[in-house]
Structure formats: structure tokens, C-alpha cells
PDB file of C-alpha atoms in Angstrom:
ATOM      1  CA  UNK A1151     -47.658 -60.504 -21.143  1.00 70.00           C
ATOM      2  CA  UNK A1152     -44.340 -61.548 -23.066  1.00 77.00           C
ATOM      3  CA  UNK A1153     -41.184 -59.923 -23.291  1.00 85.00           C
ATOM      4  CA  UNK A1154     -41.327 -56.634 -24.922  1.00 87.00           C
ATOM      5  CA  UNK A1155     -38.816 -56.531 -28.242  1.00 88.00           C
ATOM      6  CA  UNK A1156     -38.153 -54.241 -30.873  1.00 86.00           C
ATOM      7  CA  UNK A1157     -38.907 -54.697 -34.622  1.00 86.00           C
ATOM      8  CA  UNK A1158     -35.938 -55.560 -35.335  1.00 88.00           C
ATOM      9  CA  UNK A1159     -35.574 -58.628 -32.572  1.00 89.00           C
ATOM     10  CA  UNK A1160     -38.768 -59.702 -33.853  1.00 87.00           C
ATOM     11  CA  UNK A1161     -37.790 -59.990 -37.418  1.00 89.00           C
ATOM     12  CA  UNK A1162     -34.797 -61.413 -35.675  1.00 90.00           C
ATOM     13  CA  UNK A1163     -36.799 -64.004 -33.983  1.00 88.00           C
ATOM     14  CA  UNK A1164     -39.100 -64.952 -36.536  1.00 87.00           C
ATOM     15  CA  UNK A1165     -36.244 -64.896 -39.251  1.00 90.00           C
ATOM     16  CA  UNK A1166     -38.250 -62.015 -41.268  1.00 89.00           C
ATOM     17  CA  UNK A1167     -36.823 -58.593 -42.742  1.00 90.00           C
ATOM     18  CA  UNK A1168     -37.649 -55.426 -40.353  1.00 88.00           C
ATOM     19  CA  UNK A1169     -39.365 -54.151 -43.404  1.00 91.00           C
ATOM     20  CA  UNK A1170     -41.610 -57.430 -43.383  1.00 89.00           C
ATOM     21  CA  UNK A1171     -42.688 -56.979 -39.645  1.00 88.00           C
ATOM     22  CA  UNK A1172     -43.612 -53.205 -40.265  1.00 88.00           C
ATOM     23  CA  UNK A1173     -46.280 -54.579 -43.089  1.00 90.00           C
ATOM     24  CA  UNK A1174     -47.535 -56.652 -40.220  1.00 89.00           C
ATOM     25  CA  UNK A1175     -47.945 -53.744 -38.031  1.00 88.00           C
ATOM     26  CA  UNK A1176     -49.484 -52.302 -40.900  1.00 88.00           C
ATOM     27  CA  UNK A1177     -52.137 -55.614 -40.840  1.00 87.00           C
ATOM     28  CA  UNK A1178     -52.551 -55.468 -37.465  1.00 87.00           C
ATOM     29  CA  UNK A1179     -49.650 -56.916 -35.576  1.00 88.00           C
ATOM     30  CA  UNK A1180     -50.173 -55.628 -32.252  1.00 86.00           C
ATOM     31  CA  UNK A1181     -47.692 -53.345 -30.423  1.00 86.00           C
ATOM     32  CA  UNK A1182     -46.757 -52.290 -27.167  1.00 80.00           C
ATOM     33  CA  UNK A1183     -46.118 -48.801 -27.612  1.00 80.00           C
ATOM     34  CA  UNK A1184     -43.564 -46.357 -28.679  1.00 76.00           C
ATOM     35  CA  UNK A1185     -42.800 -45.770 -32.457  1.00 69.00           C
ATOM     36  CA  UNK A1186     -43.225 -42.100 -31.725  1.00 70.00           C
ATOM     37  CA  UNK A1187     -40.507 -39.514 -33.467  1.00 75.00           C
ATOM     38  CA  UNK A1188     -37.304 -40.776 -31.449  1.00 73.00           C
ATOM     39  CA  UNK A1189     -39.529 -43.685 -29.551  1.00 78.00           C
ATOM     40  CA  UNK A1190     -38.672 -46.868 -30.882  1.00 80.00           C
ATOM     41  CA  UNK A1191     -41.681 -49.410 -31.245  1.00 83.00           C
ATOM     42  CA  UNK A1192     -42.466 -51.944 -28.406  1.00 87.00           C
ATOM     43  CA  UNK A1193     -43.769 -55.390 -29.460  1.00 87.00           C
ATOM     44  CA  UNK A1194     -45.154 -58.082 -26.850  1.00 87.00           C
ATOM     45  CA  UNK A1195     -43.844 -61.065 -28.175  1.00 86.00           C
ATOM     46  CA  UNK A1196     -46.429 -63.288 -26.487  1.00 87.00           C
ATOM     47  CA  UNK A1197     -49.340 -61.170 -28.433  1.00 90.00           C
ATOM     48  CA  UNK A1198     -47.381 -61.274 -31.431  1.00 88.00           C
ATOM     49  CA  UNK A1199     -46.669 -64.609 -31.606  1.00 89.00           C
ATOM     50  CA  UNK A1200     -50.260 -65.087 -31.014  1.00 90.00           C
ATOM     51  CA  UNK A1201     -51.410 -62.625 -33.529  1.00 90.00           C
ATOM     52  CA  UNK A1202     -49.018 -64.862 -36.151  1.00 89.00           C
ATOM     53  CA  UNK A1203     -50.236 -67.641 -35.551  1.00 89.00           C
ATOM     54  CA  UNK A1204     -54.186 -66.367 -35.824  1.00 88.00           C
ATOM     55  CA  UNK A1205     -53.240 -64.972 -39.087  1.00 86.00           C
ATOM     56  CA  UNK A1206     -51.415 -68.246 -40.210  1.00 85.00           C
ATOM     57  CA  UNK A1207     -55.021 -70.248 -39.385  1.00 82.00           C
ATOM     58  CA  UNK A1208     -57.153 -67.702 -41.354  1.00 79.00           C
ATOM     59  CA  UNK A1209     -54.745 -67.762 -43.963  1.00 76.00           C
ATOM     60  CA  UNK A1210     -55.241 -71.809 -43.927  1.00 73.00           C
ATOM     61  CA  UNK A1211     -58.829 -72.337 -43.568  1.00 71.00           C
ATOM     62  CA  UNK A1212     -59.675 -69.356 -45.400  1.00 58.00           C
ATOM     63  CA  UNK A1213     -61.388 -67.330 -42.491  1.00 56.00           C
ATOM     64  CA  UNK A1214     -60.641 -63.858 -43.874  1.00 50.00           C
ATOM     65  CA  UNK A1215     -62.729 -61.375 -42.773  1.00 51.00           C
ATOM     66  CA  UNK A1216     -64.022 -57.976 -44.764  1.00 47.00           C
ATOM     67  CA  UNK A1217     -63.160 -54.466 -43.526  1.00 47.00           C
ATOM     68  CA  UNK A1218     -66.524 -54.266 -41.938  1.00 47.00           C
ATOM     69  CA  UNK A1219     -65.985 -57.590 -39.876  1.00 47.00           C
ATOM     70  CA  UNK A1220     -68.645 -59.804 -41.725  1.00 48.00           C
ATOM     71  CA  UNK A1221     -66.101 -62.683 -42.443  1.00 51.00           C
ATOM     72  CA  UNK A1222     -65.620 -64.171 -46.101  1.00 57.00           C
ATOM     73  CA  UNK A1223     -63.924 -61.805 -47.433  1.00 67.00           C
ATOM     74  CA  UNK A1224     -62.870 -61.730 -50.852  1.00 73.00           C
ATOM     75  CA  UNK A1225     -59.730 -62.894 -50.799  1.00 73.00           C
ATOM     76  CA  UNK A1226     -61.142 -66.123 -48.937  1.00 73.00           C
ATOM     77  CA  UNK A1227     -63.765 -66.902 -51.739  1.00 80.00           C
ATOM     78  CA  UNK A1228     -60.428 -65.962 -54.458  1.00 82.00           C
ATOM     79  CA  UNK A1229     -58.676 -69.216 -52.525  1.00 80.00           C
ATOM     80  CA  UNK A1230     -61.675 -70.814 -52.368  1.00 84.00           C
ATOM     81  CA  UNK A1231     -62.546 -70.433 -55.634  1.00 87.00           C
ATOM     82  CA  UNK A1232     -58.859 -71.223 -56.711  1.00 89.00           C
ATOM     83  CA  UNK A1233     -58.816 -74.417 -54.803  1.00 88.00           C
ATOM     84  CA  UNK A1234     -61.625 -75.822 -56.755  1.00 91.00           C
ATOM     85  CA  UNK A1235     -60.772 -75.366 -59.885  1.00 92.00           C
ATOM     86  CA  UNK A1236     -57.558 -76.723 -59.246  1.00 91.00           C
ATOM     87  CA  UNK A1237     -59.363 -79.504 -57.832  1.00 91.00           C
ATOM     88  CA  UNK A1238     -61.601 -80.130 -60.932  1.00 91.00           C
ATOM     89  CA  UNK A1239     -58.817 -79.789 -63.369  1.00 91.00           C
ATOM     90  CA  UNK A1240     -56.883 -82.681 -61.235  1.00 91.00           C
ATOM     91  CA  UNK A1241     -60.031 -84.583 -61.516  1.00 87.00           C
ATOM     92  CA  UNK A1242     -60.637 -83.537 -65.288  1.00 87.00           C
ATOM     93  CA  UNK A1243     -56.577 -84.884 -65.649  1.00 88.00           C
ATOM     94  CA  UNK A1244     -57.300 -87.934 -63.824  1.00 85.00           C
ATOM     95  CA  UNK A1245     -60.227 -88.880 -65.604  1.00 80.00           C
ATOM     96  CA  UNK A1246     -58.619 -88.473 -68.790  1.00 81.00           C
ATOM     97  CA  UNK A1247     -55.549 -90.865 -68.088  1.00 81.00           C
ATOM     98  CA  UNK A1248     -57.740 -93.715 -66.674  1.00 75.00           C
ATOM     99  CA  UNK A1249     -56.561 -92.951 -63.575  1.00 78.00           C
ATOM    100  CA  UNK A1250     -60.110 -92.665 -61.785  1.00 78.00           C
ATOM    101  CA  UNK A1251     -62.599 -95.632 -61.531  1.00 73.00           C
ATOM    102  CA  UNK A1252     -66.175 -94.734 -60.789  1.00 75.00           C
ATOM    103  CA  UNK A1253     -67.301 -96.359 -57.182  1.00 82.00           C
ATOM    104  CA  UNK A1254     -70.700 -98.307 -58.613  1.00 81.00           C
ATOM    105  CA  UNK A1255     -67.575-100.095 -60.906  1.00 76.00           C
ATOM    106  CA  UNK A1256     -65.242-100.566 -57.938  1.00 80.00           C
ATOM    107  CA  UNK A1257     -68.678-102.092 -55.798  1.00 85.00           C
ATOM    108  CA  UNK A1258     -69.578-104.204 -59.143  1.00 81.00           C
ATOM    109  CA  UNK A1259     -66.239-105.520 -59.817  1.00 80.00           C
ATOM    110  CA  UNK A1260     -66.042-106.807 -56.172  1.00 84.00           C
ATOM    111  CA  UNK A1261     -69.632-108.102 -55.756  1.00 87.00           C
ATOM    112  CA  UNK A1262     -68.493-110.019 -59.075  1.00 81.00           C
ATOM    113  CA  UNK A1263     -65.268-111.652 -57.857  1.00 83.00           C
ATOM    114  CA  UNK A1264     -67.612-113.075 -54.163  1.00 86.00           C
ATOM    115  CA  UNK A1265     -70.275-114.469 -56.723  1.00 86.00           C
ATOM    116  CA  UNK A1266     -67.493-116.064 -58.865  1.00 81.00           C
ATOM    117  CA  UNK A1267     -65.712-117.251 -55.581  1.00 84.00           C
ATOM    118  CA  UNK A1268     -69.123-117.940 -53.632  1.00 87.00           C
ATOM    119  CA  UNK A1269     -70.474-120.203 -56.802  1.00 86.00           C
ATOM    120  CA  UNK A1270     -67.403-122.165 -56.963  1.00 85.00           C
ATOM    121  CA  UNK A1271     -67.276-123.241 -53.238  1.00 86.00           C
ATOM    122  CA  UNK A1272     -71.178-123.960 -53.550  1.00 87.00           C
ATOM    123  CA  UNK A1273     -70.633-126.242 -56.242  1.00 86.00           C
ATOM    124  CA  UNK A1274     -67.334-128.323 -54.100  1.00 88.00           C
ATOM    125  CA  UNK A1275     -69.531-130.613 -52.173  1.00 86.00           C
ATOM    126  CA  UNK A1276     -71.852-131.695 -54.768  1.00 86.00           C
ATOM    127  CA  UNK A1277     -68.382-131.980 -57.011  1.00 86.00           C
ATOM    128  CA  UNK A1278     -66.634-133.887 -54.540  1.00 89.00           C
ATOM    129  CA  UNK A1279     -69.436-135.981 -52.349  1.00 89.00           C
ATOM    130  CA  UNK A1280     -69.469-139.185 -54.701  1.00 88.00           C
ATOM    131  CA  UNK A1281     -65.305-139.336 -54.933  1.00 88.00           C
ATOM    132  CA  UNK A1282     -64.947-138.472 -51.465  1.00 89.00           C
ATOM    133  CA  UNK A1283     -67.669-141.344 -49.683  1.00 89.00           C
ATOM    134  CA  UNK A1284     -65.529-144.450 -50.989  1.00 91.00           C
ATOM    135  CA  UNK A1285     -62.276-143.000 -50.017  1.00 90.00           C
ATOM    136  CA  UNK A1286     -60.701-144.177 -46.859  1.00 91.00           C
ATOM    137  CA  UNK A1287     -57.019-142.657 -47.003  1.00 91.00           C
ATOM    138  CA  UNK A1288     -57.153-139.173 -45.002  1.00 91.00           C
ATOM    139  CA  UNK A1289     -54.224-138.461 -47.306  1.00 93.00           C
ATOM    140  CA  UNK A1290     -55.735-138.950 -50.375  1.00 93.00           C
ATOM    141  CA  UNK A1291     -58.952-137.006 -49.603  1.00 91.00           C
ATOM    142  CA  UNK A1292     -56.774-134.258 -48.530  1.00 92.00           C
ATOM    143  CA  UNK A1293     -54.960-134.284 -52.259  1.00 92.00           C
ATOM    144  CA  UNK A1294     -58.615-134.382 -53.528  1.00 91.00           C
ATOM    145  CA  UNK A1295     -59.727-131.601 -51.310  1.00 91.00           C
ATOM    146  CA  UNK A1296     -56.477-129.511 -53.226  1.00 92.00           C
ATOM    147  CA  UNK A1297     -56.957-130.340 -56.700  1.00 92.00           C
ATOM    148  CA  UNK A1298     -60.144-128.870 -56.684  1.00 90.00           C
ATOM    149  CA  UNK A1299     -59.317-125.875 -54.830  1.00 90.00           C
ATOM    150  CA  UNK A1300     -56.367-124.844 -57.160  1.00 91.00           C
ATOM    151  CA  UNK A1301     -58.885-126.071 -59.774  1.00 88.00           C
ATOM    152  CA  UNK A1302     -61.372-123.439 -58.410  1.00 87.00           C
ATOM    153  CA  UNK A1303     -58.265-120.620 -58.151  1.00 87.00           C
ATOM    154  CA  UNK A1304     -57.570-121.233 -61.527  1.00 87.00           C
ATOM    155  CA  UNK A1305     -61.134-121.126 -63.029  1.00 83.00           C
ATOM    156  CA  UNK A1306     -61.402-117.963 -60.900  1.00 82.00           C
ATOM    157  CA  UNK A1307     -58.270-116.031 -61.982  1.00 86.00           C
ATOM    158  CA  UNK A1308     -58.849-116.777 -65.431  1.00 83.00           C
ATOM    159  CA  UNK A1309     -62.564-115.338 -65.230  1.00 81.00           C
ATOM    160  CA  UNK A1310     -61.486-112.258 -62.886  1.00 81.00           C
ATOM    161  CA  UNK A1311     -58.906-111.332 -65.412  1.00 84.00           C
ATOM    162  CA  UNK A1312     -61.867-111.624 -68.187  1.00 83.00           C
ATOM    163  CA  UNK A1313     -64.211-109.330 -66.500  1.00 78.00           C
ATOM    164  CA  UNK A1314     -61.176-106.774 -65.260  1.00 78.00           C
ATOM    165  CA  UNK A1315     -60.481-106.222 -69.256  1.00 80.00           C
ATOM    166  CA  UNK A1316     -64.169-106.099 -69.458  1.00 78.00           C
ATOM    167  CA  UNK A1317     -64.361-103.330 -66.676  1.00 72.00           C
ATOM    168  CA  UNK A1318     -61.140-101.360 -68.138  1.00 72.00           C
ATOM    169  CA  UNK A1319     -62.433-101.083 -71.450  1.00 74.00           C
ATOM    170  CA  UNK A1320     -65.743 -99.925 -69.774  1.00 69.00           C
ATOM    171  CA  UNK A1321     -64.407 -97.390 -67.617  1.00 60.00           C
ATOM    172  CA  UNK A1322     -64.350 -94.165 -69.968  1.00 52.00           C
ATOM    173  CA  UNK A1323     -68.031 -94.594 -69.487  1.00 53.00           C
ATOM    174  CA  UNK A1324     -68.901 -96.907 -66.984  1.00 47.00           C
ATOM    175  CA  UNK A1325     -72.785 -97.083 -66.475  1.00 45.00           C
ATOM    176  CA  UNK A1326     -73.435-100.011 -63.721  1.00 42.00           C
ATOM    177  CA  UNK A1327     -76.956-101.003 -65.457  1.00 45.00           C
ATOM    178  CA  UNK A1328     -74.924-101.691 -68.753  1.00 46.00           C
ATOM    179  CA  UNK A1329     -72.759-104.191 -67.542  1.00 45.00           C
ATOM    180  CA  UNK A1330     -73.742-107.795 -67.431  1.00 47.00           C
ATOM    181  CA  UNK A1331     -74.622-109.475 -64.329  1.00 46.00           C
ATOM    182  CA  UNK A1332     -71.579-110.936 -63.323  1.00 45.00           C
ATOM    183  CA  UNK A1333     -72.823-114.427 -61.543  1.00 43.00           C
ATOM    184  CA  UNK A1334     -72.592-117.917 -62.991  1.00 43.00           C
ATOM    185  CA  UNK A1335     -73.232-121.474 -62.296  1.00 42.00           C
ATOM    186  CA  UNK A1336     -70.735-123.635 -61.194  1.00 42.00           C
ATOM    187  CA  UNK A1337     -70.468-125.567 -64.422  1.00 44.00           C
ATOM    188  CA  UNK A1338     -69.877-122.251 -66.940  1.00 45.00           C
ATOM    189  CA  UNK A1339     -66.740-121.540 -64.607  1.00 44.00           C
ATOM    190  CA  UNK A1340     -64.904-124.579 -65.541  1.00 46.00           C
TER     191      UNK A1340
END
């Protein structure tokens, strides 16, 4: 059991209006006794305080209850129902100023840029093997070795950039089977 206040220490406490506290009563604050003609009323602040916060975790999560107990009450579906359309017109917005990307387009456009990167490394040794045997200079193999790897950046950027226009001017109705497949050999890369 808490200390036992008065309305007006509670709406004190709380930083409410003593008029505000009496529609909680009104909801179901619970009281301690008194409020009688000439009684004032007796609040336990611990069970208040308790009661406050209960009411401030239905009010989030929605867990009204109807006057016969049954739970989802209508004012819960009303949020509910508020919530989502709220939701839908954010997502109707978003859609509407590009802002959205469908997944299958996110999962394409990355499986693209691994087969773009994952052909051009395949294709270094066979590049490189011939050059590379009749070199004895560690340095110069090493410059080799990072011409064609800024070779293979470059040829990459330039085709991600390609297919990421492709992909943006796709996205207002992005359909995975309509894209092309976006492997190549090592030779239509540059």
C-alpha cells in the first residue's frame, strides 16, 4: 500500500488538473475511500500509479477491453484500423515518389553486381597467366596484378551504373522475370 493523497496531490504529482483526475476516477482510477458529503477522497498512490500505467499500456498496444470484459473493444479496432491506413497511405506516398524498391529488385540487383564481380576475377588468371610466367621482377608482376584490377573496377562500375539506370527506370513496375539475366562473360565486360 502507498501513501494515501488527495485528488488534488495527485493531480499535483502527476502534473494533471483536479478536474482531469476525477475523469479517471470516473474510468476507474482506484480510490481509497472517502469522497462522501464533507469526506474528502483518499487515493493510494501506489495503486494509482499502477492503475496509470496499466491504462498507458492498453492505450499503447491497443488492449481495450468492452464493457462486458471480452477485450477488443471498439475503440482498439478504431486505432487499429487508423494505424493501417495511415500505414498504407505512407506506403501508397512512398511508392509514388520512388522512394520504395521491391525486395526481388534489391536481391536481383545484388546477385547482378557478384556475377559481374565473380566473372571478372574468373577471367584474371587466364588474362594474366601468359604475361605473368616470363616475368621475373616481383615488382613488376605486382604493377601487372594492379592494372588489371583497376581495369576490372572500372569495367565493373561502368556496367553497375548501366544496370542501376536499368533497375530505376524499371522500378514503377519491377517484375523480376522481365529483367534480363544479368551475367556475362569475361570478354563482353571489357
Amino acid at each position: 500500500m502507498g501513501k494515501i493523497i488527495s485528488r488534488k496531490e495527485l493531480a499535483d504529482l502527476i502534473g494533471k488538473s483536479e478536474r482531469w483526475v476525477s475523469k479517471l476516477i470516473e474510468d476507474g482510477l482506484p480510490v481509497a475511500g472517502g469522497g462522501g458529503k464533507g469526506n474528502p477522497l483518499q487515493i493510494d498512490s501506489q495503486r494509482a500509479i499502477e492503475w496509470l500505467i496499466t491504462q498507458a499500456l492498453r492505450n499503447e498496444i491497443g488492449d481495450d477491453e468492452d464493457e462486458d470484459g471480452s477485450g477488443g473493444g471498439a475503440k482498439s479496432e478504431d486505432r487499429l484500423l487508423k494505424r493501417a491506413r495511415r500505414e498504407k497511405l505512407q506506403i501508397e506516398i512512398d511508392l509514388a515518389r520512388s522512394r520504395l524498391v521491391p525486395v526481388d529488385g534489391v536481391v536481383f540487383f545484388l546477385n547482378t553486381i557478384a556475377a559481374v564481380y565473380a566473372t571478372q576475377l574468373d577471367a584474371v588468371a587466364s588474362r594474366l597467366a601468359s604475361d605473368l610466367a616470363v616475368i621475373d621482377d616481383p615488382a613488376e608482376i605486382r604493377a601487372k596484378l594492379f592494372d588489371e584490377m583497376r581495369r576490372i573496377r572500372a569495367s565493373t562500375a561502368d556496367r553497375l551504373e548501366q544496370r542501376s539506370q536499368e533497375l530505376v527506370a524499371q522500378a514503377g513496375s519491377l517484375d523480376i522475370d522481365t529483367i534480363e539475366d544479368g551475367e556475362s562473360t569475361a570478354e563482353a565486360d571489357g
